[in-house]
């Protein structure tokens, strides 16, 4: 055992045990040790190394197996634990409302405390040993103050939480959400069979959780919430009705809690190797009794909930990175973790754990990976968008194009907002777009805003629109940056869709920007590329916010979402099974009605059939009318015409030379009457038209048929 490990772990054990004339169970000493390690964010030792550490700190300590026959346990003699609250008998805790990642009040107050994180340095207390997490300060870079919400004091009161109660609107109650797919091709078959499936033909799939953005979606957690240990669910309610040792269950709780905290700290410090090693080493830290309790099927929901809270804490740490310039080395670590995490968990736990434990581990991991992969796209779009916002002339051109091209009524028609949201969207278009674009205050802008022929200017000057925008009024003393203003606008979009499912808001938002870009492209806007950056930023950032907030939902809301998907799956199972179109599958003998007697009868009939000569290779069918009834025409006269037909000839337009149309294109469908074939009838040919057709070449037809090149055609005529 390295000396640094001994120095690190000695204080945790010395403060938990003391010499006495009594004896204490060995697993209780290990439980107390893991609890202290979890509180102080120190990785725990495995049981073998822990036993060596006990003998180093307490020399000559003896181990005895004490207790009645069949229930005896190993004890440390002449050693006892320091009294702690954990020694009291178990009592069910009082349920507190809040999210799985902590209290709702603490989560709302995190934005208020975020601005204080960078103004003062909170030093650790000197009356207790400094933890390793406090010594290592290589956390993620703090976001600038511009990205923190300025209205944090009133955010909780101004914006109603859309997640307090599940939506019951019929138009969005069973709306489809994005699907998360497991990499089933690289998974063992027994694991794939145990994975959730939202549809019959989609093994290893689940619906993503979505949540409405909040005013502190992208804010950094407060210092208190970062340093406070995570509140994991109690293990005892999950074991009700089972025969188990409470001390063993408590040992598993503290050991698993310490493991989750170690994983969080490794990710916070971008330490890829320790991040994966903590998963691999967990099985080695469990004793045999603890491992048996860990493998119980009733604890699978507890394992999944613990992992969900662990990943929620990680996501809360990385949320502010969406607005920062992150080094490539950090993105590389995130990409490797997202690629290897699920497969690493399977390989680390499949040897000693049953399938239900593996599924409970990889389901939260796949949800976390799905959110993690969306972070980079949102960050890239944000950086591109922020650079574009720095050009005031470009923003002015964007506003002028919006005034002259976009029709607000067409936006409302194309985006199809909810009926109760139409007036709110109209007010948002009237009051919020100008502060977001922020054009230069110049006469040309005022003229565009007063243009009576502009549909958007008419909306701006329409006093009958009584609704207001969703942006808060500017504070002159502390103005917002443009990027912060756009982020604040996205965080307040749920005000337009109160009581709706987040996917309803996402669908409307996508259609809104699609309509804007369609009108901009149709109107040949000079600022089309700039508006494309706006669409890319808002779409990807809103996608990241809703996916991130969905992962942060409390367990009750996530359970309701799972039940909704199960109802949809049961309904799909009740419908007739329709095979995929365009796919071919070889029928089995049972499906084809195969029987040996029928096969023998077919063979006997086949043997009596006359043997025919082998057929020639298949060819395309010939054209019945054109090939059989086409008259013999001189090849030189029709070379140019046939070349047009092969390569897509011109429209049937008059030539600038003669005013004649193409002799080939002039042929109508006709009667196609072949009753006179072979009767020696003469075919009348217009000799003058045939001679004129020989004079045409491919270049002449191209010039005469392209209306866009009329200037070129006039030049040829002048010659």
GROMACS .gro file of C-alpha atoms in nm, residues 336-624:
model
  289
  336UNK     CA    1  -1.447   0.920  -2.544
  337UNK     CA    2  -1.659   0.893  -2.231
  338UNK     CA    3  -1.978   0.914  -2.434
  339UNK     CA    4  -1.856   0.649  -2.676
  340UNK     CA    5  -1.721   0.394  -2.427
  341UNK     CA    6  -1.935   0.438  -2.114
  342UNK     CA    7  -2.218   0.192  -2.185
  343UNK     CA    8  -1.988  -0.080  -2.316
  344UNK     CA    9  -1.750  -0.032  -2.024
  345UNK     CA   10  -2.032  -0.073  -1.771
  346UNK     CA   11  -2.140  -0.397  -1.935
  347UNK     CA   12  -1.789  -0.542  -1.932
  348UNK     CA   13  -1.729  -0.425  -1.573
  349UNK     CA   14  -2.047  -0.571  -1.421
  350UNK     CA   15  -2.148  -0.866  -1.642
  351UNK     CA   16  -1.907  -1.111  -1.476
  352UNK     CA   17  -2.033  -1.085  -1.118
  353UNK     CA   18  -2.377  -0.922  -1.149
  354UNK     CA   19  -2.707  -1.048  -1.294
  355UNK     CA   20  -2.868  -0.896  -1.600
  356UNK     CA   21  -3.114  -0.675  -1.411
  357UNK     CA   22  -2.822  -0.498  -1.241
  358UNK     CA   23  -2.654  -0.434  -1.577
  359UNK     CA   24  -2.976  -0.293  -1.722
  360UNK     CA   25  -3.021  -0.071  -1.416
  361UNK     CA   26  -2.669   0.062  -1.475
  362UNK     CA   27  -2.677   0.123  -1.851
  363UNK     CA   28  -3.024   0.281  -1.880
  364UNK     CA   29  -2.923   0.599  -1.688
  365UNK     CA   30  -2.582   0.590  -1.857
  366UNK     CA   31  -2.737   0.592  -2.205
  367UNK     CA   32  -2.961   0.884  -2.110
  368UNK     CA   33  -2.658   1.073  -1.982
  369UNK     CA   34  -2.459   0.997  -2.298
  370UNK     CA   35  -2.746   1.122  -2.513
  371UNK     CA   36  -2.749   1.457  -2.330
  372UNK     CA   37  -2.369   1.480  -2.327
  373UNK     CA   38  -2.346   1.443  -2.704
  374UNK     CA   39  -2.588   1.732  -2.758
  375UNK     CA   40  -2.376   1.970  -2.552
  376UNK     CA   41  -2.103   2.006  -2.813
  377UNK     CA   42  -2.348   2.093  -3.089
  378UNK     CA   43  -2.507   2.362  -2.875
  379UNK     CA   44  -2.165   2.501  -2.783
  380UNK     CA   45  -2.046   2.514  -3.146
  381UNK     CA   46  -2.363   2.692  -3.259
  382UNK     CA   47  -2.329   2.938  -2.970
  383UNK     CA   48  -1.973   3.037  -3.058
  384UNK     CA   49  -2.060   3.088  -3.426
  385UNK     CA   50  -2.367   3.288  -3.334
  386UNK     CA   51  -2.180   3.510  -3.086
  387UNK     CA   52  -1.921   3.602  -3.350
  388UNK     CA   53  -2.196   3.698  -3.592
  389UNK     CA   54  -2.364   3.921  -3.331
  390UNK     CA   55  -2.051   4.135  -3.304
  391UNK     CA   56  -2.116   4.302  -3.642
  392UNK     CA   57  -2.369   4.588  -3.602
  393UNK     CA   58  -2.405   4.639  -3.977
  394UNK     CA   59  -2.495   4.275  -4.023
  395UNK     CA   60  -2.759   4.299  -3.750
  396UNK     CA   61  -2.902   4.608  -3.917
  397UNK     CA   62  -2.928   4.422  -4.247
  398UNK     CA   63  -3.102   4.136  -4.068
  399UNK     CA   64  -3.362   4.377  -3.932
  400UNK     CA   65  -3.416   4.542  -4.271
  401UNK     CA   66  -3.468   4.202  -4.435
  402UNK     CA   67  -3.709   4.104  -4.161
  403UNK     CA   68  -3.909   4.421  -4.220
  404UNK     CA   69  -3.923   4.389  -4.598
  405UNK     CA   70  -3.961   4.013  -4.648
  406UNK     CA   71  -4.121   3.834  -4.352
  407UNK     CA   72  -4.498   3.832  -4.309
  408UNK     CA   73  -4.604   3.777  -3.943
  409UNK     CA   74  -4.940   3.633  -4.046
  410UNK     CA   75  -4.760   3.380  -4.262
  411UNK     CA   76  -4.540   3.293  -3.963
  412UNK     CA   77  -4.844   3.225  -3.748
  413UNK     CA   78  -4.999   3.014  -4.021
  414UNK     CA   79  -4.687   2.808  -4.088
  415UNK     CA   80  -4.573   2.761  -3.728
  416UNK     CA   81  -4.920   2.656  -3.607
  417UNK     CA   82  -4.898   2.764  -3.241
  418UNK     CA   83  -5.151   2.631  -2.994
  419UNK     CA   84  -5.482   2.824  -3.010
  420UNK     CA   85  -5.431   2.970  -2.664
  421UNK     CA   86  -5.078   3.079  -2.759
  422UNK     CA   87  -5.153   3.269  -3.082
  423UNK     CA   88  -5.186   3.612  -2.923
  424UNK     CA   89  -4.882   3.550  -2.702
  425UNK     CA   90  -4.675   3.461  -3.008
  426UNK     CA   91  -4.802   3.772  -3.186
  427UNK     CA   92  -4.696   3.985  -2.890
  428UNK     CA   93  -4.356   3.816  -2.888
  429UNK     CA   94  -4.307   3.894  -3.258
  430UNK     CA   95  -4.400   4.256  -3.198
  431UNK     CA   96  -4.203   4.336  -2.883
  432UNK     CA   97  -3.910   4.092  -2.863
  433UNK     CA   98  -3.757   4.067  -3.209
  434UNK     CA   99  -3.614   4.420  -3.221
  435UNK     CA  100  -3.430   4.393  -2.884
  436UNK     CA  101  -3.296   4.054  -2.994
  437UNK     CA  102  -3.164   4.174  -3.331
  438UNK     CA  103  -3.062   4.518  -3.197
  439UNK     CA  104  -3.016   4.711  -3.525
  440UNK     CA  105  -2.829   5.038  -3.547
  441UNK     CA  106  -3.053   5.338  -3.487
  442UNK     CA  107  -3.037   5.508  -3.828
  443UNK     CA  108  -3.281   5.676  -4.070
  444UNK     CA  109  -3.298   5.372  -4.299
  445UNK     CA  110  -3.415   5.156  -4.010
  446UNK     CA  111  -3.684   5.409  -3.914
  447UNK     CA  112  -3.800   5.427  -4.273
  448UNK     CA  113  -3.833   5.049  -4.288
  449UNK     CA  114  -4.028   5.041  -3.962
  450UNK     CA  115  -4.270   5.307  -4.094
  451UNK     CA  116  -4.315   5.150  -4.437
  452UNK     CA  117  -4.691   5.105  -4.491
  453UNK     CA  118  -4.633   4.826  -4.745
  454UNK     CA  119  -4.439   4.612  -4.496
  455UNK     CA  120  -4.643   4.347  -4.318
  456UNK     CA  121  -4.402   4.331  -4.027
  457UNK     CA  122  -4.395   4.711  -3.991
  458UNK     CA  123  -4.774   4.703  -3.980
  459UNK     CA  124  -4.754   4.463  -3.686
  460UNK     CA  125  -4.506   4.688  -3.505
  461UNK     CA  126  -4.736   4.988  -3.541
  462UNK     CA  127  -5.055   4.798  -3.460
  463UNK     CA  128  -5.183   4.924  -3.125
  464UNK     CA  129  -5.455   4.659  -3.110
  465UNK     CA  130  -5.201   4.392  -3.009
  466UNK     CA  131  -5.243   4.408  -2.633
  467UNK     CA  132  -5.009   4.122  -2.539
  468UNK     CA  133  -4.652   4.194  -2.436
  469UNK     CA  134  -4.330   4.010  -2.506
  470UNK     CA  135  -4.161   3.754  -2.287
  471UNK     CA  136  -3.835   3.944  -2.241
  472UNK     CA  137  -3.795   4.148  -1.926
  473UNK     CA  138  -3.734   4.522  -1.966
  474UNK     CA  139  -3.373   4.630  -1.976
  475UNK     CA  140  -3.204   4.775  -1.669
  476UNK     CA  141  -3.007   5.076  -1.785
  477UNK     CA  142  -2.743   5.041  -1.514
  478UNK     CA  143  -2.655   4.683  -1.605
  479UNK     CA  144  -2.748   4.605  -1.969
  480UNK     CA  145  -2.744   4.251  -2.104
  481UNK     CA  146  -2.521   4.132  -2.381
  482UNK     CA  147  -2.693   4.018  -2.699
  483UNK     CA  148  -2.602   3.655  -2.647
  484UNK     CA  149  -2.737   3.664  -2.294
  485UNK     CA  150  -3.053   3.826  -2.426
  486UNK     CA  151  -3.107   3.539  -2.672
  487UNK     CA  152  -3.043   3.280  -2.400
  488UNK     CA  153  -3.286   3.459  -2.172
  489UNK     CA  154  -3.544   3.455  -2.453
  490UNK     CA  155  -3.507   3.078  -2.492
  491UNK     CA  156  -3.537   3.025  -2.118
  492UNK     CA  157  -3.864   3.220  -2.116
  493UNK     CA  158  -4.027   3.046  -2.412
  494UNK     CA  159  -4.228   2.818  -2.177
  495UNK     CA  160  -4.441   3.124  -2.094
  496UNK     CA  161  -4.591   3.087  -2.442
  497UNK     CA  162  -4.678   2.721  -2.384
  498UNK     CA  163  -4.793   2.698  -2.025
  499UNK     CA  164  -4.937   2.357  -1.940
  500UNK     CA  165  -4.812   2.198  -2.262
  501UNK     CA  166  -4.564   1.920  -2.314
  502UNK     CA  167  -4.214   2.051  -2.400
  503UNK     CA  168  -4.228   1.872  -2.735
  504UNK     CA  169  -4.523   2.091  -2.837
  505UNK     CA  170  -4.311   2.400  -2.780
  506UNK     CA  171  -4.017   2.245  -2.968
  507UNK     CA  172  -4.233   2.158  -3.269
  508UNK     CA  173  -4.374   2.511  -3.284
  509UNK     CA  174  -4.028   2.663  -3.247
  510UNK     CA  175  -3.892   2.448  -3.531
  511UNK     CA  176  -4.179   2.542  -3.762
  512UNK     CA  177  -4.139   2.910  -3.674
  513UNK     CA  178  -3.776   2.926  -3.785
  514UNK     CA  179  -3.846   2.709  -4.087
  515UNK     CA  180  -4.107   2.961  -4.200
  516UNK     CA  181  -3.869   3.253  -4.139
  517UNK     CA  182  -3.590   3.089  -4.339
  518UNK     CA  183  -3.830   2.992  -4.619
  519UNK     CA  184  -3.951   3.349  -4.656
  520UNK     CA  185  -3.596   3.482  -4.636
  521UNK     CA  186  -3.480   3.246  -4.908
  522UNK     CA  187  -3.779   3.322  -5.128
  523UNK     CA  188  -3.715   3.693  -5.088
  524UNK     CA  189  -3.340   3.656  -5.160
  525UNK     CA  190  -3.243   3.817  -4.829
  526UNK     CA  191  -2.890   3.955  -4.807
  527UNK     CA  192  -2.870   3.840  -4.443
  528UNK     CA  193  -2.985   3.483  -4.510
  529UNK     CA  194  -2.664   3.333  -4.370
  530UNK     CA  195  -2.690   3.541  -4.053
  531UNK     CA  196  -3.046   3.426  -3.998
  532UNK     CA  197  -2.928   3.070  -4.055
  533UNK     CA  198  -2.686   3.114  -3.762
  534UNK     CA  199  -2.979   3.235  -3.552
  535UNK     CA  200  -3.186   2.931  -3.645
  536UNK     CA  201  -2.898   2.692  -3.576
  537UNK     CA  202  -2.827   2.846  -3.237
  538UNK     CA  203  -3.187   2.863  -3.115
  539UNK     CA  204  -3.274   2.513  -3.237
  540UNK     CA  205  -2.972   2.335  -3.092
  541UNK     CA  206  -2.969   2.534  -2.770
  542UNK     CA  207  -3.339   2.470  -2.708
  543UNK     CA  208  -3.284   2.102  -2.783
  544UNK     CA  209  -3.001   2.090  -2.530
  545UNK     CA  210  -3.202   2.280  -2.267
  546UNK     CA  211  -3.510   2.059  -2.293
  547UNK     CA  212  -3.308   1.736  -2.293
  548UNK     CA  213  -3.099   1.855  -2.000
  549UNK     CA  214  -3.401   1.969  -1.799
  550UNK     CA  215  -3.575   1.641  -1.882
  551UNK     CA  216  -3.286   1.448  -1.731
  552UNK     CA  217  -3.306   1.675  -1.425
  553UNK     CA  218  -3.676   1.602  -1.366
  554UNK     CA  219  -3.771   1.440  -1.038
  555UNK     CA  220  -3.829   1.066  -1.031
  556UNK     CA  221  -4.208   1.107  -1.011
  557UNK     CA  222  -4.227   1.306  -1.335
  558UNK     CA  223  -3.995   1.060  -1.507
  559UNK     CA  224  -4.209   0.769  -1.388
  560UNK     CA  225  -4.518   0.937  -1.535
  561UNK     CA  226  -4.336   0.979  -1.866
  562UNK     CA  227  -4.236   0.611  -1.862
  563UNK     CA  228  -4.594   0.504  -1.793
  564UNK     CA  229  -4.714   0.717  -2.084
  565UNK     CA  230  -4.469   0.543  -2.316
  566UNK     CA  231  -4.577   0.203  -2.186
  567UNK     CA  232  -4.940   0.288  -2.265
  568UNK     CA  233  -4.840   0.381  -2.619
  569UNK     CA  234  -4.642   0.059  -2.652
  570UNK     CA  235  -4.938  -0.151  -2.536
  571UNK     CA  236  -5.162   0.025  -2.786
  572UNK     CA  237  -4.913  -0.046  -3.063
  573UNK     CA  238  -4.903  -0.414  -2.965
  574UNK     CA  239  -5.283  -0.437  -2.990
  575UNK     CA  240  -5.274  -0.320  -3.353
  576UNK     CA  241  -5.207  -0.567  -3.638
  577UNK     CA  242  -4.842  -0.618  -3.709
  578UNK     CA  243  -4.749  -0.452  -4.038
  579UNK     CA  244  -4.416  -0.560  -4.189
  580UNK     CA  245  -4.168  -0.302  -4.298
  581UNK     CA  246  -4.221  -0.200  -4.659
  582UNK     CA  247  -3.933  -0.240  -4.897
  583UNK     CA  248  -3.773  -0.526  -4.704
  584UNK     CA  249  -3.760  -0.887  -4.816
  585UNK     CA  250  -3.731  -1.189  -4.595
  586UNK     CA  251  -3.709  -1.551  -4.694
  587UNK     CA  252  -4.018  -1.734  -4.580
  588UNK     CA  253  -3.981  -2.033  -4.357
  589UNK     CA  254  -4.114  -2.372  -4.455
  590UNK     CA  255  -4.405  -2.335  -4.216
  591UNK     CA  256  -4.503  -1.994  -4.354
  592UNK     CA  257  -4.481  -2.122  -4.713
  593UNK     CA  258  -4.701  -2.424  -4.639
  594UNK     CA  259  -4.420  -2.673  -4.712
  595UNK     CA  260  -4.497  -3.044  -4.696
  596UNK     CA  261  -4.285  -3.338  -4.822
  597UNK     CA  262  -4.575  -3.499  -5.011
  598UNK     CA  263  -4.653  -3.177  -5.198
  599UNK     CA  264  -4.287  -3.138  -5.287
  600UNK     CA  265  -4.269  -3.495  -5.425
  601UNK     CA  266  -4.584  -3.436  -5.630
  602UNK     CA  267  -4.438  -3.117  -5.777
  603UNK     CA  268  -4.115  -3.301  -5.865
  604UNK     CA  269  -4.308  -3.576  -6.044
  605UNK     CA  270  -4.504  -3.324  -6.249
  606UNK     CA  271  -4.186  -3.137  -6.331
  607UNK     CA  272  -4.017  -3.454  -6.460
  608UNK     CA  273  -4.300  -3.506  -6.714
  609UNK     CA  274  -4.269  -3.158  -6.862
  610UNK     CA  275  -4.088  -3.130  -7.199
  611UNK     CA  276  -3.739  -2.994  -7.183
  612UNK     CA  277  -3.711  -2.657  -7.354
  613UNK     CA  278  -3.409  -2.477  -7.484
  614UNK     CA  279  -3.247  -2.229  -7.245
  615UNK     CA  280  -3.379  -1.878  -7.280
  616UNK     CA  281  -3.165  -1.584  -7.373
  617UNK     CA  282  -3.064  -1.325  -7.118
  618UNK     CA  283  -3.346  -1.089  -7.014
  619UNK     CA  284  -3.369  -0.761  -7.202
  620UNK     CA  285  -3.570  -0.445  -7.157
  621UNK     CA  286  -3.907  -0.449  -7.337
  622UNK     CA  287  -3.906  -0.254  -7.660
  623UNK     CA  288  -4.129   0.047  -7.710
  624UNK     CA  289  -4.436  -0.083  -7.889
   0.00000   0.00000   0.00000
